Amino acid sequence: MVHVIDDIKNGHVSLGVEFGSTRIKSVLIDSKQRPIASGSYNWENKLVDGIWTYSLEDIWTGLQTSYRNLKADVAKKYQVPLKKIGQIGFSAMMHGYMAFDKEGNLLVPFRTWRNTITAQAAKELSDLFDFNIPERWSIAHLYQAMLNKEEHVSNIDYLTTLAGYIHWQLTGEKVLGVGDASGMFPIDSETGDYNQEFLNLFAKKIESYDVPWQLKDLLPKVLTAGTVAGVLTEEGAKLLDPSGELEAGSKLCPPEGDAGTGMVATNSVAKRTGNVSAGTSIFAMIVLEKALKKLHPEIDIVTTPVGDSVAMVHANNCTSDINAWVKMFQEFSGLCGKPISTAYIYPLLFNTALSGDKDCGGVLSYGYYSGESITNINEGRPVLVRTPDSNFNVSNLMRSHILSAFSTLAIGMEILVDEENIQIDKILGHGGIFKTPKVGQSLLAAAINSPVSVMETAGEGGAWGIALLADYMTHTERSLADYLEEVVFADADVATIEPDAADVEGFKAFLEKYKKGLAVERAAVETI
């Protein structure tokens, strides 16, 4: 306690703030990288004129409230005011579109990653670059606005992400961490900057539009982890803390995206390592040793906070259907007069999945609440199908649901492993599906045929990850990977499960049926 109070008084603390899709979380860490206080603010995006957005008012109200709640947490726990912060970092949802004119005015409402309005632009650019450009990337939004002949395009002076916008307002610096920048426009990992060949191709493609700018001049300057990306100005300090208590002068690290902070928070930035985040959606991030041989629409290429290429496999659906089935079993327990708590029923049902048949005994589940690009399904229809002679019991039902949650991801991972021969030494699992010890972990290990590790600290999240990137500015004598391995996670409690051969074979059999049964899912979309 004395050490923490001294750190707070002397400003030997780092602040990380992450803007997630439903919560803005602030985390303060001490000089030993331990979280010592936190604050948050819940928010929701809004559909305005067909665009998913957050208003500027929402952004600033959320930031100030989250920070104010963190300050109150510090005062309550340590009885000292928070006036001086050594290092600060901001992170947010990647991609999207925030375009500003020369006076710094937002030209159109913030278009978030959730918008699927750029299909034509994404396809044309992917074909042009021979590089996958997802619909949610900033360059797809910009080019789609040009295709749509939107009037604001000629007035653009600066284009950035949400994290880049916050950083700019607090420091005056138009910069972005390389990981976040890699979701705006492709990065050349050799140079650590935007891909010059692609910039040239884009410039040639838009010649007929006669816009008064070059794309490179609109984009933020790219910085890597460890770089001092600016200092908190007097105006910035008042924006963050309107009470006026916070002193200016804090050093800020490059603003990053939520993918990069997730890698940091799970110690997954070294080559041949990766992490799988599994909750409402599921995605894998694998740090590459070399570039992929060809374009794969199922694979996004982004970077770590130091610029190493990362293959991202993203699926929209994971635990939603599992939660629905658990809720139904819970309702049934109430009808029996013996209601079972959520804390008890999840481990009960998850653990029974381990005793099911390795291939789920002929029970097949699709937990598709929304469409999936990897499997070419446009909309979601949760489906449960089985043959009359299937071994239909609770164990196989739950095992099928959990394996289904991993199956779309596994299809994408097959491309990396089988077609691209990517080597993976370590996968770190984090998210709600891993809360029951061993179950989700062992079944994921079978699904991707790789060891899967889980750490207690993985639950701290991206706000902790960006706080660590802020703290890393004081440890640049080490690489980021070494800083995480030797300083932050040196004493971390890590539980690793190797893939079981029988489970692997069982999943292969399940996945084969799963792929064939996608015709059932498509029929459900067409007819129901």
JSON list of C-alpha atoms in Angstrom, two decimals, residues 78-244:
[
{"chain": "A", "resi": 78, "resn": "TYR", "atom": "CA", "xyz": [-5.61, 5.29, -1.10]},
{"chain": "A", "resi": 79, "resn": "GLN", "atom": "CA", "xyz": [-6.93, 8.57, 0.35]},
{"chain": "A", "resi": 80, "resn": "VAL", "atom": "CA", "xyz": [-4.74, 10.64, -1.98]},
{"chain": "A", "resi": 81, "resn": "PRO", "atom": "CA", "xyz": [-5.74, 12.78, -4.98]},
{"chain": "A", "resi": 82, "resn": "LEU", "atom": "CA", "xyz": [-4.65, 11.86, -8.50]},
{"chain": "A", "resi": 83, "resn": "LYS", "atom": "CA", "xyz": [-2.88, 14.94, -9.85]},
{"chain": "A", "resi": 84, "resn": "LYS", "atom": "CA", "xyz": [0.13, 13.72, -11.76]},
{"chain": "A", "resi": 85, "resn": "ILE", "atom": "CA", "xyz": [0.37, 10.85, -14.25]},
{"chain": "A", "resi": 86, "resn": "GLY", "atom": "CA", "xyz": [3.68, 9.87, -15.76]},
{"chain": "A", "resi": 87, "resn": "GLN", "atom": "CA", "xyz": [2.45, 8.12, -18.89]},
{"chain": "A", "resi": 88, "resn": "ILE", "atom": "CA", "xyz": [-0.92, 7.90, -20.66]},
{"chain": "A", "resi": 89, "resn": "GLY", "atom": "CA", "xyz": [-2.24, 5.83, -23.55]},
{"chain": "A", "resi": 90, "resn": "PHE", "atom": "CA", "xyz": [-5.51, 5.74, -25.47]},
{"chain": "A", "resi": 91, "resn": "SER", "atom": "CA", "xyz": [-6.97, 2.80, -27.34]},
{"chain": "A", "resi": 92, "resn": "ALA", "atom": "CA", "xyz": [-10.24, 2.25, -29.15]},
{"chain": "A", "resi": 93, "resn": "MET", "atom": "CA", "xyz": [-12.19, 0.13, -31.59]},
{"chain": "A", "resi": 94, "resn": "MET", "atom": "CA", "xyz": [-10.18, -0.08, -34.79]},
{"chain": "A", "resi": 95, "resn": "HIS", "atom": "CA", "xyz": [-11.13, 1.00, -38.30]},
{"chain": "A", "resi": 96, "resn": "GLY", "atom": "CA", "xyz": [-14.08, 3.25, -39.07]},
{"chain": "A", "resi": 97, "resn": "TYR", "atom": "CA", "xyz": [-14.07, 6.75, -40.50]},
{"chain": "A", "resi": 98, "resn": "MET", "atom": "CA", "xyz": [-13.45, 10.13, -38.85]},
{"chain": "A", "resi": 99, "resn": "ALA", "atom": "CA", "xyz": [-12.82, 12.84, -41.45]},
{"chain": "A", "resi": 100, "resn": "PHE", "atom": "CA", "xyz": [-11.97, 16.44, -40.53]},
{"chain": "A", "resi": 101, "resn": "ASP", "atom": "CA", "xyz": [-11.56, 19.71, -42.44]},
{"chain": "A", "resi": 102, "resn": "LYS", "atom": "CA", "xyz": [-8.73, 22.26, -42.04]},
{"chain": "A", "resi": 103, "resn": "GLU", "atom": "CA", "xyz": [-10.47, 23.87, -39.06]},
{"chain": "A", "resi": 104, "resn": "GLY", "atom": "CA", "xyz": [-10.72, 20.53, -37.27]},
{"chain": "A", "resi": 105, "resn": "ASN", "atom": "CA", "xyz": [-14.47, 20.13, -37.81]},
{"chain": "A", "resi": 106, "resn": "LEU", "atom": "CA", "xyz": [-15.88, 16.62, -38.19]},
{"chain": "A", "resi": 107, "resn": "LEU", "atom": "CA", "xyz": [-17.26, 16.53, -41.72]},
{"chain": "A", "resi": 108, "resn": "VAL", "atom": "CA", "xyz": [-19.70, 13.60, -41.33]},
{"chain": "A", "resi": 109, "resn": "PRO", "atom": "CA", "xyz": [-20.78, 11.64, -38.25]},
{"chain": "A", "resi": 110, "resn": "PHE", "atom": "CA", "xyz": [-18.22, 9.07, -37.04]},
{"chain": "A", "resi": 111, "resn": "ARG", "atom": "CA", "xyz": [-18.74, 5.86, -39.04]},
{"chain": "A", "resi": 112, "resn": "THR", "atom": "CA", "xyz": [-17.79, 2.91, -36.84]},
{"chain": "A", "resi": 113, "resn": "TRP", "atom": "CA", "xyz": [-16.39, -0.49, -37.77]},
{"chain": "A", "resi": 114, "resn": "ARG", "atom": "CA", "xyz": [-19.89, -1.95, -37.45]},
{"chain": "A", "resi": 115, "resn": "ASN", "atom": "CA", "xyz": [-21.13, -0.34, -40.67]},
{"chain": "A", "resi": 116, "resn": "THR", "atom": "CA", "xyz": [-21.37, -2.67, -43.68]},
{"chain": "A", "resi": 117, "resn": "ILE", "atom": "CA", "xyz": [-21.83, 0.01, -46.34]},
{"chain": "A", "resi": 118, "resn": "THR", "atom": "CA", "xyz": [-18.55, -0.28, -48.22]},
{"chain": "A", "resi": 119, "resn": "ALA", "atom": "CA", "xyz": [-18.84, -3.61, -50.09]},
{"chain": "A", "resi": 120, "resn": "GLN", "atom": "CA", "xyz": [-18.10, -2.16, -53.52]},
{"chain": "A", "resi": 121, "resn": "ALA", "atom": "CA", "xyz": [-15.09, -0.19, -52.31]},
{"chain": "A", "resi": 122, "resn": "ALA", "atom": "CA", "xyz": [-13.68, -3.11, -50.31]},
{"chain": "A", "resi": 123, "resn": "LYS", "atom": "CA", "xyz": [-13.88, -5.44, -53.32]},
{"chain": "A", "resi": 124, "resn": "GLU", "atom": "CA", "xyz": [-12.36, -2.98, -55.77]},
{"chain": "A", "resi": 125, "resn": "LEU", "atom": "CA", "xyz": [-9.48, -2.16, -53.44]},
{"chain": "A", "resi": 126, "resn": "SER", "atom": "CA", "xyz": [-8.83, -5.81, -52.57]},
{"chain": "A", "resi": 127, "resn": "ASP", "atom": "CA", "xyz": [-8.61, -6.56, -56.30]},
{"chain": "A", "resi": 128, "resn": "LEU", "atom": "CA", "xyz": [-6.41, -3.50, -56.91]},
{"chain": "A", "resi": 129, "resn": "PHE", "atom": "CA", "xyz": [-3.91, -4.32, -54.17]},
{"chain": "A", "resi": 130, "resn": "ASP", "atom": "CA", "xyz": [-4.23, -8.12, -54.31]},
{"chain": "A", "resi": 131, "resn": "PHE", "atom": "CA", "xyz": [-4.54, -7.69, -50.54]},
{"chain": "A", "resi": 132, "resn": "ASN", "atom": "CA", "xyz": [-7.65, -8.18, -48.44]},
{"chain": "A", "resi": 133, "resn": "ILE", "atom": "CA", "xyz": [-9.36, -4.87, -47.57]},
{"chain": "A", "resi": 134, "resn": "PRO", "atom": "CA", "xyz": [-12.29, -5.59, -45.23]},
{"chain": "A", "resi": 135, "resn": "GLU", "atom": "CA", "xyz": [-15.41, -3.41, -45.35]},
{"chain": "A", "resi": 136, "resn": "ARG", "atom": "CA", "xyz": [-14.69, -1.91, -41.93]},
{"chain": "A", "resi": 137, "resn": "TRP", "atom": "CA", "xyz": [-11.26, -0.47, -42.86]},
{"chain": "A", "resi": 138, "resn": "SER", "atom": "CA", "xyz": [-10.91, 3.33, -43.08]},
{"chain": "A", "resi": 139, "resn": "ILE", "atom": "CA", "xyz": [-9.66, 3.27, -46.68]},
{"chain": "A", "resi": 140, "resn": "ALA", "atom": "CA", "xyz": [-12.77, 1.34, -47.72]},
{"chain": "A", "resi": 141, "resn": "HIS", "atom": "CA", "xyz": [-14.95, 4.00, -46.09]},
{"chain": "A", "resi": 142, "resn": "LEU", "atom": "CA", "xyz": [-13.04, 6.80, -47.81]},
{"chain": "A", "resi": 143, "resn": "TYR", "atom": "CA", "xyz": [-13.18, 5.22, -51.26]},
{"chain": "A", "resi": 144, "resn": "GLN", "atom": "CA", "xyz": [-16.87, 4.33, -50.85]},
{"chain": "A", "resi": 145, "resn": "ALA", "atom": "CA", "xyz": [-17.56, 7.98, -50.03]},
{"chain": "A", "resi": 146, "resn": "MET", "atom": "CA", "xyz": [-15.80, 8.87, -53.28]},
{"chain": "A", "resi": 147, "resn": "LEU", "atom": "CA", "xyz": [-17.82, 6.29, -55.24]},
{"chain": "A", "resi": 148, "resn": "ASN", "atom": "CA", "xyz": [-20.96, 7.78, -53.68]},
{"chain": "A", "resi": 149, "resn": "LYS", "atom": "CA", "xyz": [-19.82, 11.26, -54.75]},
{"chain": "A", "resi": 150, "resn": "GLU", "atom": "CA", "xyz": [-20.23, 12.60, -51.21]},
{"chain": "A", "resi": 151, "resn": "GLU", "atom": "CA", "xyz": [-19.63, 16.34, -51.12]},
{"chain": "A", "resi": 152, "resn": "HIS", "atom": "CA", "xyz": [-17.42, 16.32, -48.03]},
{"chain": "A", "resi": 153, "resn": "VAL", "atom": "CA", "xyz": [-14.64, 14.33, -49.69]},
{"chain": "A", "resi": 154, "resn": "SER", "atom": "CA", "xyz": [-12.96, 17.34, -51.32]},
{"chain": "A", "resi": 155, "resn": "ASN", "atom": "CA", "xyz": [-12.82, 19.12, -47.95]},
{"chain": "A", "resi": 156, "resn": "ILE", "atom": "CA", "xyz": [-10.98, 16.40, -46.04]},
{"chain": "A", "resi": 157, "resn": "ASP", "atom": "CA", "xyz": [-7.76, 17.56, -44.39]},
{"chain": "A", "resi": 158, "resn": "TYR", "atom": "CA", "xyz": [-7.27, 14.75, -41.85]},
{"chain": "A", "resi": 159, "resn": "LEU", "atom": "CA", "xyz": [-8.48, 11.18, -41.52]},
{"chain": "A", "resi": 160, "resn": "THR", "atom": "CA", "xyz": [-8.06, 9.17, -38.33]},
{"chain": "A", "resi": 161, "resn": "THR", "atom": "CA", "xyz": [-9.54, 6.59, -35.97]},
{"chain": "A", "resi": 162, "resn": "LEU", "atom": "CA", "xyz": [-11.30, 7.15, -32.65]},
{"chain": "A", "resi": 163, "resn": "ALA", "atom": "CA", "xyz": [-8.09, 6.57, -30.65]},
{"chain": "A", "resi": 164, "resn": "GLY", "atom": "CA", "xyz": [-6.20, 8.89, -32.99]},
{"chain": "A", "resi": 165, "resn": "TYR", "atom": "CA", "xyz": [-8.84, 11.58, -32.56]},
{"chain": "A", "resi": 166, "resn": "ILE", "atom": "CA", "xyz": [-8.67, 11.51, -28.75]},
{"chain": "A", "resi": 167, "resn": "HIS", "atom": "CA", "xyz": [-4.85, 11.61, -28.84]},
{"chain": "A", "resi": 168, "resn": "TRP", "atom": "CA", "xyz": [-4.89, 14.55, -31.28]},
{"chain": "A", "resi": 169, "resn": "GLN", "atom": "CA", "xyz": [-7.23, 16.58, -29.10]},
{"chain": "A", "resi": 170, "resn": "LEU", "atom": "CA", "xyz": [-5.17, 16.00, -25.94]},
{"chain": "A", "resi": 171, "resn": "THR", "atom": "CA", "xyz": [-1.71, 16.52, -27.44]},
{"chain": "A", "resi": 172, "resn": "GLY", "atom": "CA", "xyz": [-2.11, 18.33, -30.75]},
{"chain": "A", "resi": 173, "resn": "GLU", "atom": "CA", "xyz": [-0.25, 15.45, -32.47]},
{"chain": "A", "resi": 174, "resn": "LYS", "atom": "CA", "xyz": [-1.70, 13.78, -35.59]},
{"chain": "A", "resi": 175, "resn": "VAL", "atom": "CA", "xyz": [-0.16, 10.35, -35.05]},
{"chain": "A", "resi": 176, "resn": "LEU", "atom": "CA", "xyz": [-1.25, 6.73, -34.70]},
{"chain": "A", "resi": 177, "resn": "GLY", "atom": "CA", "xyz": [0.24, 3.51, -33.42]},
{"chain": "A", "resi": 178, "resn": "VAL", "atom": "CA", "xyz": [1.18, 1.15, -36.23]},
{"chain": "A", "resi": 179, "resn": "GLY", "atom": "CA", "xyz": [-1.33, -1.50, -35.14]},
{"chain": "A", "resi": 180, "resn": "ASP", "atom": "CA", "xyz": [-4.25, 0.92, -35.34]},
{"chain": "A", "resi": 181, "resn": "ALA", "atom": "CA", "xyz": [-2.87, 2.42, -38.56]},
{"chain": "A", "resi": 182, "resn": "SER", "atom": "CA", "xyz": [-2.84, -1.06, -40.11]},
{"chain": "A", "resi": 183, "resn": "GLY", "atom": "CA", "xyz": [-6.65, -1.02, -39.92]},
{"chain": "A", "resi": 184, "resn": "MET", "atom": "CA", "xyz": [-6.79, 2.25, -41.83]},
{"chain": "A", "resi": 185, "resn": "PHE", "atom": "CA", "xyz": [-4.49, 1.36, -44.73]},
{"chain": "A", "resi": 186, "resn": "PRO", "atom": "CA", "xyz": [-2.11, -1.57, -45.33]},
{"chain": "A", "resi": 187, "resn": "ILE", "atom": "CA", "xyz": [1.27, -1.35, -43.61]},
{"chain": "A", "resi": 188, "resn": "ASP", "atom": "CA", "xyz": [4.60, -2.46, -45.07]},
{"chain": "A", "resi": 189, "resn": "SER", "atom": "CA", "xyz": [6.23, -4.33, -42.18]},
{"chain": "A", "resi": 190, "resn": "GLU", "atom": "CA", "xyz": [9.66, -3.76, -43.75]},
{"chain": "A", "resi": 191, "resn": "THR", "atom": "CA", "xyz": [9.35, 0.03, -43.48]},
{"chain": "A", "resi": 192, "resn": "GLY", "atom": "CA", "xyz": [6.86, 0.25, -40.61]},
{"chain": "A", "resi": 193, "resn": "ASP", "atom": "CA", "xyz": [4.86, 2.75, -42.64]},
{"chain": "A", "resi": 194, "resn": "TYR", "atom": "CA", "xyz": [1.94, 2.75, -45.07]},
{"chain": "A", "resi": 195, "resn": "ASN", "atom": "CA", "xyz": [2.56, 0.54, -48.11]},
{"chain": "A", "resi": 196, "resn": "GLN", "atom": "CA", "xyz": [3.98, 2.91, -50.72]},
{"chain": "A", "resi": 197, "resn": "GLU", "atom": "CA", "xyz": [3.14, 0.67, -53.67]},
{"chain": "A", "resi": 198, "resn": "PHE", "atom": "CA", "xyz": [-0.50, 0.58, -52.58]},
{"chain": "A", "resi": 199, "resn": "LEU", "atom": "CA", "xyz": [-0.51, 4.36, -52.05]},
{"chain": "A", "resi": 200, "resn": "ASN", "atom": "CA", "xyz": [0.69, 4.77, -55.64]},
{"chain": "A", "resi": 201, "resn": "LEU", "atom": "CA", "xyz": [-1.95, 2.38, -56.96]},
{"chain": "A", "resi": 202, "resn": "PHE", "atom": "CA", "xyz": [-4.67, 4.22, -55.07]},
{"chain": "A", "resi": 203, "resn": "ALA", "atom": "CA", "xyz": [-3.48, 7.60, -56.33]},
{"chain": "A", "resi": 204, "resn": "LYS", "atom": "CA", "xyz": [-3.66, 6.37, -59.91]},
{"chain": "A", "resi": 205, "resn": "LYS", "atom": "CA", "xyz": [-7.11, 4.83, -59.37]},
{"chain": "A", "resi": 206, "resn": "ILE", "atom": "CA", "xyz": [-8.63, 8.09, -58.11]},
{"chain": "A", "resi": 207, "resn": "GLU", "atom": "CA", "xyz": [-7.02, 10.43, -60.67]},
{"chain": "A", "resi": 208, "resn": "SER", "atom": "CA", "xyz": [-10.37, 11.10, -62.33]},
{"chain": "A", "resi": 209, "resn": "TYR", "atom": "CA", "xyz": [-11.90, 12.31, -59.05]},
{"chain": "A", "resi": 210, "resn": "ASP", "atom": "CA", "xyz": [-9.71, 15.43, -59.06]},
{"chain": "A", "resi": 211, "resn": "VAL", "atom": "CA", "xyz": [-9.53, 15.73, -55.27]},
{"chain": "A", "resi": 212, "resn": "PRO", "atom": "CA", "xyz": [-7.19, 18.42, -53.83]},
{"chain": "A", "resi": 213, "resn": "TRP", "atom": "CA", "xyz": [-5.22, 16.01, -51.64]},
{"chain": "A", "resi": 214, "resn": "GLN", "atom": "CA", "xyz": [-2.89, 13.02, -51.62]},
{"chain": "A", "resi": 215, "resn": "LEU", "atom": "CA", "xyz": [-3.95, 10.13, -49.37]},
{"chain": "A", "resi": 216, "resn": "LYS", "atom": "CA", "xyz": [-0.62, 10.01, -47.50]},
{"chain": "A", "resi": 217, "resn": "ASP", "atom": "CA", "xyz": [-1.16, 13.65, -46.44]},
{"chain": "A", "resi": 218, "resn": "LEU", "atom": "CA", "xyz": [-4.55, 12.81, -44.91]},
{"chain": "A", "resi": 219, "resn": "LEU", "atom": "CA", "xyz": [-3.37, 9.88, -42.80]},
{"chain": "A", "resi": 220, "resn": "PRO", "atom": "CA", "xyz": [-1.81, 10.06, -39.31]},
{"chain": "A", "resi": 221, "resn": "LYS", "atom": "CA", "xyz": [1.94, 9.66, -38.93]},
{"chain": "A", "resi": 222, "resn": "VAL", "atom": "CA", "xyz": [2.74, 6.04, -38.04]},
{"chain": "A", "resi": 223, "resn": "LEU", "atom": "CA", "xyz": [4.62, 5.36, -34.78]},
{"chain": "A", "resi": 224, "resn": "THR", "atom": "CA", "xyz": [5.70, 2.15, -33.05]},
{"chain": "A", "resi": 225, "resn": "ALA", "atom": "CA", "xyz": [5.43, 1.13, -29.41]},
{"chain": "A", "resi": 226, "resn": "GLY", "atom": "CA", "xyz": [7.93, 2.79, -27.07]},
{"chain": "A", "resi": 227, "resn": "THR", "atom": "CA", "xyz": [7.93, 6.09, -28.97]},
{"chain": "A", "resi": 228, "resn": "VAL", "atom": "CA", "xyz": [6.90, 9.21, -27.08]},
{"chain": "A", "resi": 229, "resn": "ALA", "atom": "CA", "xyz": [3.97, 10.34, -29.21]},
{"chain": "A", "resi": 230, "resn": "GLY", "atom": "CA", "xyz": [3.31, 13.70, -27.54]},
{"chain": "A", "resi": 231, "resn": "VAL", "atom": "CA", "xyz": [2.67, 15.31, -24.18]},
{"chain": "A", "resi": 232, "resn": "LEU", "atom": "CA", "xyz": [-0.57, 16.23, -22.44]},
{"chain": "A", "resi": 233, "resn": "THR", "atom": "CA", "xyz": [-1.20, 19.93, -23.08]},
{"chain": "A", "resi": 234, "resn": "GLU", "atom": "CA", "xyz": [-2.88, 22.31, -20.64]},
{"chain": "A", "resi": 235, "resn": "GLU", "atom": "CA", "xyz": [-5.99, 22.21, -22.83]},
{"chain": "A", "resi": 236, "resn": "GLY", "atom": "CA", "xyz": [-5.78, 18.43, -23.05]},
{"chain": "A", "resi": 237, "resn": "ALA", "atom": "CA", "xyz": [-5.53, 18.04, -19.28]},
{"chain": "A", "resi": 238, "resn": "LYS", "atom": "CA", "xyz": [-8.73, 20.06, -18.85]},
{"chain": "A", "resi": 239, "resn": "LEU", "atom": "CA", "xyz": [-10.47, 18.00, -21.53]},
{"chain": "A", "resi": 240, "resn": "LEU", "atom": "CA", "xyz": [-9.61, 14.80, -19.67]},
{"chain": "A", "resi": 241, "resn": "ASP", "atom": "CA", "xyz": [-10.17, 16.19, -16.18]},
{"chain": "A", "resi": 242, "resn": "PRO", "atom": "CA", "xyz": [-12.48, 19.24, -16.24]},
{"chain": "A", "resi": 243, "resn": "SER", "atom": "CA", "xyz": [-11.94, 19.68, -12.48]},
{"chain": "A", "resi": 244, "resn": "GLY", "atom": "CA", "xyz": [-8.50, 21.11, -13.27]}
]
